[in-house]
Amino acid sequence: MKMKEEEVILGRINEMEACRDDAMAEFCAERSRTVSPQQFWFERQNIEIMEKNLSSGRQELKNCQCEIEDKKNVLIQKHQNVQIMERYVGRLNESDHKKTIAAEQKNLDDITSMRFLWRAGGSVHL
């Protein structure tokens, strides 16, 4: 969501810059008719307002990008934690599997020993 918000803010900033550039070009262009000082003042005020809006838009973009970076860092940390847990669980499963194999082997060894003794004619006492 924040990355989409970043795109929207960037689009808005680009539009504001284009409007400001157009206003600056118009302000600086030669004029075929006379313009009152009041008209120049209004145009200059309009450009200043555009600059303030651009400045606040850039700050909003910066804040959004900081939030994105923070969320990325949190996600990276969580991903690392998940990998650590997966390795730990994998080692636990491997250890459990080794214990199970060892217990089965012990049971097979016991059965083999009892059969050997039984075939040898000995009596088995449990």
mmCIF file with all atom_site columns, C-alpha atoms in Angstrom:
data_model
loop_
_atom_site.group_PDB
_atom_site.id
_atom_site.type_symbol
_atom_site.label_atom_id
_atom_site.label_alt_id
_atom_site.label_comp_id
_atom_site.label_asym_id
_atom_site.label_entity_id
_atom_site.label_seq_id
_atom_site.pdbx_PDB_ins_code
_atom_site.Cartn_x
_atom_site.Cartn_y
_atom_site.Cartn_z
_atom_site.occupancy
_atom_site.B_iso_or_equiv
_atom_site.pdbx_formal_charge
_atom_site.auth_seq_id
_atom_site.auth_comp_id
_atom_site.auth_asym_id
_atom_site.auth_atom_id
_atom_site.pdbx_PDB_model_num
ATOM 1   C CA . MET A 1 1   ? 0.000  0.000   0.000   1.00 0.00 ? 1   MET A CA 1
ATOM 2   C CA . LYS A 1 2   ? 2.792  2.411   0.881   1.00 0.00 ? 2   LYS A CA 1
ATOM 3   C CA . MET A 1 3   ? 4.552  1.765   -2.434  1.00 0.00 ? 3   MET A CA 1
ATOM 4   C CA . LYS A 1 4   ? 1.323  2.535   -4.260  1.00 0.00 ? 4   LYS A CA 1
ATOM 5   C CA . GLU A 1 5   ? 0.947  5.668   -2.143  1.00 0.00 ? 5   GLU A CA 1
ATOM 6   C CA . GLU A 1 6   ? 4.520  6.600   -3.108  1.00 0.00 ? 6   GLU A CA 1
ATOM 7   C CA . GLU A 1 7   ? 3.620  6.287   -6.796  1.00 0.00 ? 7   GLU A CA 1
ATOM 8   C CA . VAL A 1 8   ? 0.564  8.525   -6.300  1.00 0.00 ? 8   VAL A CA 1
ATOM 9   C CA . ILE A 1 9   ? 2.636  11.149  -4.480  1.00 0.00 ? 9   ILE A CA 1
ATOM 10  C CA . LEU A 1 10  ? 5.313  11.031  -7.199  1.00 0.00 ? 10  LEU A CA 1
ATOM 11  C CA . GLY A 1 11  ? 2.643  11.530  -9.854  1.00 0.00 ? 11  GLY A CA 1
ATOM 12  C CA . ARG A 1 12  ? 1.198  14.465  -7.963  1.00 0.00 ? 12  ARG A CA 1
ATOM 13  C CA . ILE A 1 13  ? 4.645  16.031  -7.539  1.00 0.00 ? 13  ILE A CA 1
ATOM 14  C CA . ASN A 1 14  ? 5.368  15.629  -11.251 1.00 0.00 ? 14  ASN A CA 1
ATOM 15  C CA . GLU A 1 15  ? 2.084  17.357  -12.088 1.00 0.00 ? 15  GLU A CA 1
ATOM 16  C CA . MET A 1 16  ? 2.823  20.181  -9.655  1.00 0.00 ? 16  MET A CA 1
ATOM 17  C CA . GLU A 1 17  ? 6.326  20.627  -11.116 1.00 0.00 ? 17  GLU A CA 1
ATOM 18  C CA . ALA A 1 18  ? 4.893  20.793  -14.636 1.00 0.00 ? 18  ALA A CA 1
ATOM 19  C CA . CYS A 1 19  ? 2.347  23.439  -13.555 1.00 0.00 ? 19  CYS A CA 1
ATOM 20  C CA . ARG A 1 20  ? 5.043  25.410  -11.767 1.00 0.00 ? 20  ARG A CA 1
ATOM 21  C CA . ASP A 1 21  ? 7.345  25.223  -14.794 1.00 0.00 ? 21  ASP A CA 1
ATOM 22  C CA . ASP A 1 22  ? 4.526  26.441  -17.039 1.00 0.00 ? 22  ASP A CA 1
ATOM 23  C CA . ALA A 1 23  ? 3.763  29.301  -14.640 1.00 0.00 ? 23  ALA A CA 1
ATOM 24  C CA . MET A 1 24  ? 7.460  30.241  -14.476 1.00 0.00 ? 24  MET A CA 1
ATOM 25  C CA . ALA A 1 25  ? 7.748  30.179  -18.263 1.00 0.00 ? 25  ALA A CA 1
ATOM 26  C CA . GLU A 1 26  ? 4.675  32.378  -18.565 1.00 0.00 ? 26  GLU A CA 1
ATOM 27  C CA . PHE A 1 27  ? 5.936  34.723  -15.865 1.00 0.00 ? 27  PHE A CA 1
ATOM 28  C CA . CYS A 1 28  ? 9.321  35.113  -17.566 1.00 0.00 ? 28  CYS A CA 1
ATOM 29  C CA . ALA A 1 29  ? 7.986  35.281  -21.129 1.00 0.00 ? 29  ALA A CA 1
ATOM 30  C CA . GLU A 1 30  ? 7.816  38.480  -23.093 1.00 0.00 ? 30  GLU A CA 1
ATOM 31  C CA . ARG A 1 31  ? 4.360  39.917  -23.112 1.00 0.00 ? 31  ARG A CA 1
ATOM 32  C CA . SER A 1 32  ? 2.664  41.603  -26.023 1.00 0.00 ? 32  SER A CA 1
ATOM 33  C CA . ARG A 1 33  ? 0.404  43.626  -23.752 1.00 0.00 ? 33  ARG A CA 1
ATOM 34  C CA . THR A 1 34  ? 1.132  45.682  -20.702 1.00 0.00 ? 34  THR A CA 1
ATOM 35  C CA . VAL A 1 35  ? 0.712  43.993  -17.358 1.00 0.00 ? 35  VAL A CA 1
ATOM 36  C CA . SER A 1 36  ? 0.053  45.812  -14.130 1.00 0.00 ? 36  SER A CA 1
ATOM 37  C CA . PRO A 1 37  ? 2.432  45.425  -11.176 1.00 0.00 ? 37  PRO A CA 1
ATOM 38  C CA . GLN A 1 38  ? -0.488 43.918  -9.297  1.00 0.00 ? 38  GLN A CA 1
ATOM 39  C CA . GLN A 1 39  ? -0.807 41.181  -11.964 1.00 0.00 ? 39  GLN A CA 1
ATOM 40  C CA . PHE A 1 40  ? 2.932  40.439  -11.660 1.00 0.00 ? 40  PHE A CA 1
ATOM 41  C CA . TRP A 1 41  ? 2.552  40.274  -7.892  1.00 0.00 ? 41  TRP A CA 1
ATOM 42  C CA . PHE A 1 42  ? -0.389 37.828  -8.157  1.00 0.00 ? 42  PHE A CA 1
ATOM 43  C CA . GLU A 1 43  ? 1.538  35.659  -10.594 1.00 0.00 ? 43  GLU A CA 1
ATOM 44  C CA . ARG A 1 44  ? 4.577  35.647  -8.304  1.00 0.00 ? 44  ARG A CA 1
ATOM 45  C CA . GLN A 1 45  ? 2.387  34.788  -5.317  1.00 0.00 ? 45  GLN A CA 1
ATOM 46  C CA . ASN A 1 46  ? 0.886  31.924  -7.327  1.00 0.00 ? 46  ASN A CA 1
ATOM 47  C CA . ILE A 1 47  ? 4.382  30.586  -8.093  1.00 0.00 ? 47  ILE A CA 1
ATOM 48  C CA . GLU A 1 48  ? 5.355  30.825  -4.420  1.00 0.00 ? 48  GLU A CA 1
ATOM 49  C CA . ILE A 1 49  ? 2.234  28.877  -3.432  1.00 0.00 ? 49  ILE A CA 1
ATOM 50  C CA . MET A 1 50  ? 3.157  26.236  -6.013  1.00 0.00 ? 50  MET A CA 1
ATOM 51  C CA . GLU A 1 51  ? 6.677  26.054  -4.533  1.00 0.00 ? 51  GLU A CA 1
ATOM 52  C CA . LYS A 1 52  ? 5.246  25.613  -1.020  1.00 0.00 ? 52  LYS A CA 1
ATOM 53  C CA . ASN A 1 53  ? 2.926  22.861  -2.270  1.00 0.00 ? 53  ASN A CA 1
ATOM 54  C CA . LEU A 1 54  ? 5.866  21.174  -3.995  1.00 0.00 ? 54  LEU A CA 1
ATOM 55  C CA . SER A 1 55  ? 7.911  21.410  -0.824  1.00 0.00 ? 55  SER A CA 1
ATOM 56  C CA . SER A 1 56  ? 5.154  19.824  1.265   1.00 0.00 ? 56  SER A CA 1
ATOM 57  C CA . GLY A 1 57  ? 4.650  17.156  -1.421  1.00 0.00 ? 57  GLY A CA 1
ATOM 58  C CA . ARG A 1 58  ? 8.351  16.325  -1.350  1.00 0.00 ? 58  ARG A CA 1
ATOM 59  C CA . GLN A 1 59  ? 8.238  16.108  2.443   1.00 0.00 ? 59  GLN A CA 1
ATOM 60  C CA . GLU A 1 60  ? 5.223  13.799  2.216   1.00 0.00 ? 60  GLU A CA 1
ATOM 61  C CA . LEU A 1 61  ? 7.146  11.675  -0.310  1.00 0.00 ? 61  LEU A CA 1
ATOM 62  C CA . LYS A 1 62  ? 10.177 11.573  1.981   1.00 0.00 ? 62  LYS A CA 1
ATOM 63  C CA . ASN A 1 63  ? 7.999  10.485  4.926   1.00 0.00 ? 63  ASN A CA 1
ATOM 64  C CA . CYS A 1 64  ? 6.358  7.806   2.796   1.00 0.00 ? 64  CYS A CA 1
ATOM 65  C CA . GLN A 1 65  ? 9.740  6.530   1.618   1.00 0.00 ? 65  GLN A CA 1
ATOM 66  C CA . CYS A 1 66  ? 10.970 6.391   5.221   1.00 0.00 ? 66  CYS A CA 1
ATOM 67  C CA . GLU A 1 67  ? 7.903  4.357   6.188   1.00 0.00 ? 67  GLU A CA 1
ATOM 68  C CA . ILE A 1 68  ? 8.539  2.006   3.249   1.00 0.00 ? 68  ILE A CA 1
ATOM 69  C CA . GLU A 1 69  ? 12.158 1.592   4.318   1.00 0.00 ? 69  GLU A CA 1
ATOM 70  C CA . ASP A 1 70  ? 11.101 0.918   7.925   1.00 0.00 ? 70  ASP A CA 1
ATOM 71  C CA . LYS A 1 71  ? 8.588  -1.697  6.793   1.00 0.00 ? 71  LYS A CA 1
ATOM 72  C CA . LYS A 1 72  ? 11.199 -3.323  4.557   1.00 0.00 ? 72  LYS A CA 1
ATOM 73  C CA . ASN A 1 73  ? 13.594 -3.532  7.492   1.00 0.00 ? 73  ASN A CA 1
ATOM 74  C CA . VAL A 1 74  ? 10.894 -5.089  9.674   1.00 0.00 ? 74  VAL A CA 1
ATOM 75  C CA . LEU A 1 75  ? 10.064 -7.604  6.943   1.00 0.00 ? 75  LEU A CA 1
ATOM 76  C CA . ILE A 1 76  ? 13.736 -8.480  6.472   1.00 0.00 ? 76  ILE A CA 1
ATOM 77  C CA . GLN A 1 77  ? 14.125 -9.017  10.217  1.00 0.00 ? 77  GLN A CA 1
ATOM 78  C CA . LYS A 1 78  ? 11.012 -11.205 10.327  1.00 0.00 ? 78  LYS A CA 1
ATOM 79  C CA . HIS A 1 79  ? 12.246 -13.182 7.330   1.00 0.00 ? 79  HIS A CA 1
ATOM 80  C CA . GLN A 1 80  ? 15.591 -13.745 9.052   1.00 0.00 ? 80  GLN A CA 1
ATOM 81  C CA . ASN A 1 81  ? 13.782 -14.874 12.212  1.00 0.00 ? 81  ASN A CA 1
ATOM 82  C CA . VAL A 1 82  ? 11.701 -17.318 10.174  1.00 0.00 ? 82  VAL A CA 1
ATOM 83  C CA . GLN A 1 83  ? 14.849 -18.716 8.544   1.00 0.00 ? 83  GLN A CA 1
ATOM 84  C CA . ILE A 1 84  ? 16.486 -19.146 11.950  1.00 0.00 ? 84  ILE A CA 1
ATOM 85  C CA . MET A 1 85  ? 13.395 -20.935 13.255  1.00 0.00 ? 85  MET A CA 1
ATOM 86  C CA . GLU A 1 86  ? 13.230 -23.155 10.162  1.00 0.00 ? 86  GLU A CA 1
ATOM 87  C CA . ARG A 1 87  ? 16.871 -24.181 10.665  1.00 0.00 ? 87  ARG A CA 1
ATOM 88  C CA . TYR A 1 88  ? 16.222 -24.833 14.362  1.00 0.00 ? 88  TYR A CA 1
ATOM 89  C CA . VAL A 1 89  ? 13.110 -26.907 13.629  1.00 0.00 ? 89  VAL A CA 1
ATOM 90  C CA . GLY A 1 90  ? 15.050 -28.757 10.931  1.00 0.00 ? 90  GLY A CA 1
ATOM 91  C CA . ARG A 1 91  ? 17.774 -29.649 13.434  1.00 0.00 ? 91  ARG A CA 1
ATOM 92  C CA . LEU A 1 92  ? 15.138 -30.745 15.959  1.00 0.00 ? 92  LEU A CA 1
ATOM 93  C CA . ASN A 1 93  ? 13.470 -32.951 13.338  1.00 0.00 ? 93  ASN A CA 1
ATOM 94  C CA . GLU A 1 94  ? 16.827 -34.412 12.333  1.00 0.00 ? 94  GLU A CA 1
ATOM 95  C CA . SER A 1 95  ? 17.705 -35.085 15.968  1.00 0.00 ? 95  SER A CA 1
ATOM 96  C CA . ASP A 1 96  ? 14.308 -36.687 16.563  1.00 0.00 ? 96  ASP A CA 1
ATOM 97  C CA . HIS A 1 97  ? 14.722 -38.792 13.434  1.00 0.00 ? 97  HIS A CA 1
ATOM 98  C CA . LYS A 1 98  ? 18.163 -39.974 14.613  1.00 0.00 ? 98  LYS A CA 1
ATOM 99  C CA . LYS A 1 99  ? 16.717 -40.884 18.026  1.00 0.00 ? 99  LYS A CA 1
ATOM 100 C CA . THR A 1 100 ? 13.880 -42.817 16.377  1.00 0.00 ? 100 THR A CA 1
ATOM 101 C CA . ILE A 1 101 ? 16.318 -44.684 14.119  1.00 0.00 ? 101 ILE A CA 1
ATOM 102 C CA . ALA A 1 102 ? 18.552 -45.452 17.125  1.00 0.00 ? 102 ALA A CA 1
ATOM 103 C CA . ALA A 1 103 ? 15.575 -46.756 19.144  1.00 0.00 ? 103 ALA A CA 1
ATOM 104 C CA . GLU A 1 104 ? 14.423 -48.938 16.231  1.00 0.00 ? 104 GLU A CA 1
ATOM 105 C CA . GLN A 1 105 ? 17.948 -50.249 15.764  1.00 0.00 ? 105 GLN A CA 1
ATOM 106 C CA . LYS A 1 106 ? 18.151 -51.058 19.491  1.00 0.00 ? 106 LYS A CA 1
ATOM 107 C CA . ASN A 1 107 ? 14.859 -52.972 19.271  1.00 0.00 ? 107 ASN A CA 1
ATOM 108 C CA . LEU A 1 108 ? 16.086 -54.874 16.195  1.00 0.00 ? 108 LEU A CA 1
ATOM 109 C CA . ASP A 1 109 ? 19.352 -55.685 17.981  1.00 0.00 ? 109 ASP A CA 1
ATOM 110 C CA . ASP A 1 110 ? 17.386 -56.976 21.012  1.00 0.00 ? 110 ASP A CA 1
ATOM 111 C CA . ILE A 1 111 ? 15.168 -59.136 18.783  1.00 0.00 ? 111 ILE A CA 1
ATOM 112 C CA . THR A 1 112 ? 18.211 -60.474 16.925  1.00 0.00 ? 112 THR A CA 1
ATOM 113 C CA . SER A 1 113 ? 19.959 -61.306 20.214  1.00 0.00 ? 113 SER A CA 1
ATOM 114 C CA . MET A 1 114 ? 16.882 -63.125 21.548  1.00 0.00 ? 114 MET A CA 1
ATOM 115 C CA . ARG A 1 115 ? 16.509 -65.154 18.351  1.00 0.00 ? 115 ARG A CA 1
ATOM 116 C CA . PHE A 1 116 ? 20.182 -66.065 18.397  1.00 0.00 ? 116 PHE A CA 1
ATOM 117 C CA . LEU A 1 117 ? 19.952 -67.254 21.986  1.00 0.00 ? 117 LEU A CA 1
ATOM 118 C CA . TRP A 1 118 ? 16.724 -69.139 21.291  1.00 0.00 ? 118 TRP A CA 1
ATOM 119 C CA . ARG A 1 119 ? 18.225 -70.928 18.269  1.00 0.00 ? 119 ARG A CA 1
ATOM 120 C CA . ALA A 1 120 ? 21.366 -71.704 20.210  1.00 0.00 ? 120 ALA A CA 1
ATOM 121 C CA . GLY A 1 121 ? 19.251 -73.667 22.630  1.00 0.00 ? 121 GLY A CA 1
ATOM 122 C CA . GLY A 1 122 ? 19.509 -71.288 25.476  1.00 0.00 ? 122 GLY A CA 1
ATOM 123 C CA . SER A 1 123 ? 16.565 -70.067 27.406  1.00 0.00 ? 123 SER A CA 1
ATOM 124 C CA . VAL A 1 124 ? 15.668 -66.472 27.399  1.00 0.00 ? 124 VAL A CA 1
ATOM 125 C CA . HIS A 1 125 ? 14.632 -64.915 30.688  1.00 0.00 ? 125 HIS A CA 1
ATOM 126 C CA . LEU A 1 126 ? 13.056 -61.527 30.588  1.00 0.00 ? 126 LEU A CA 1
#
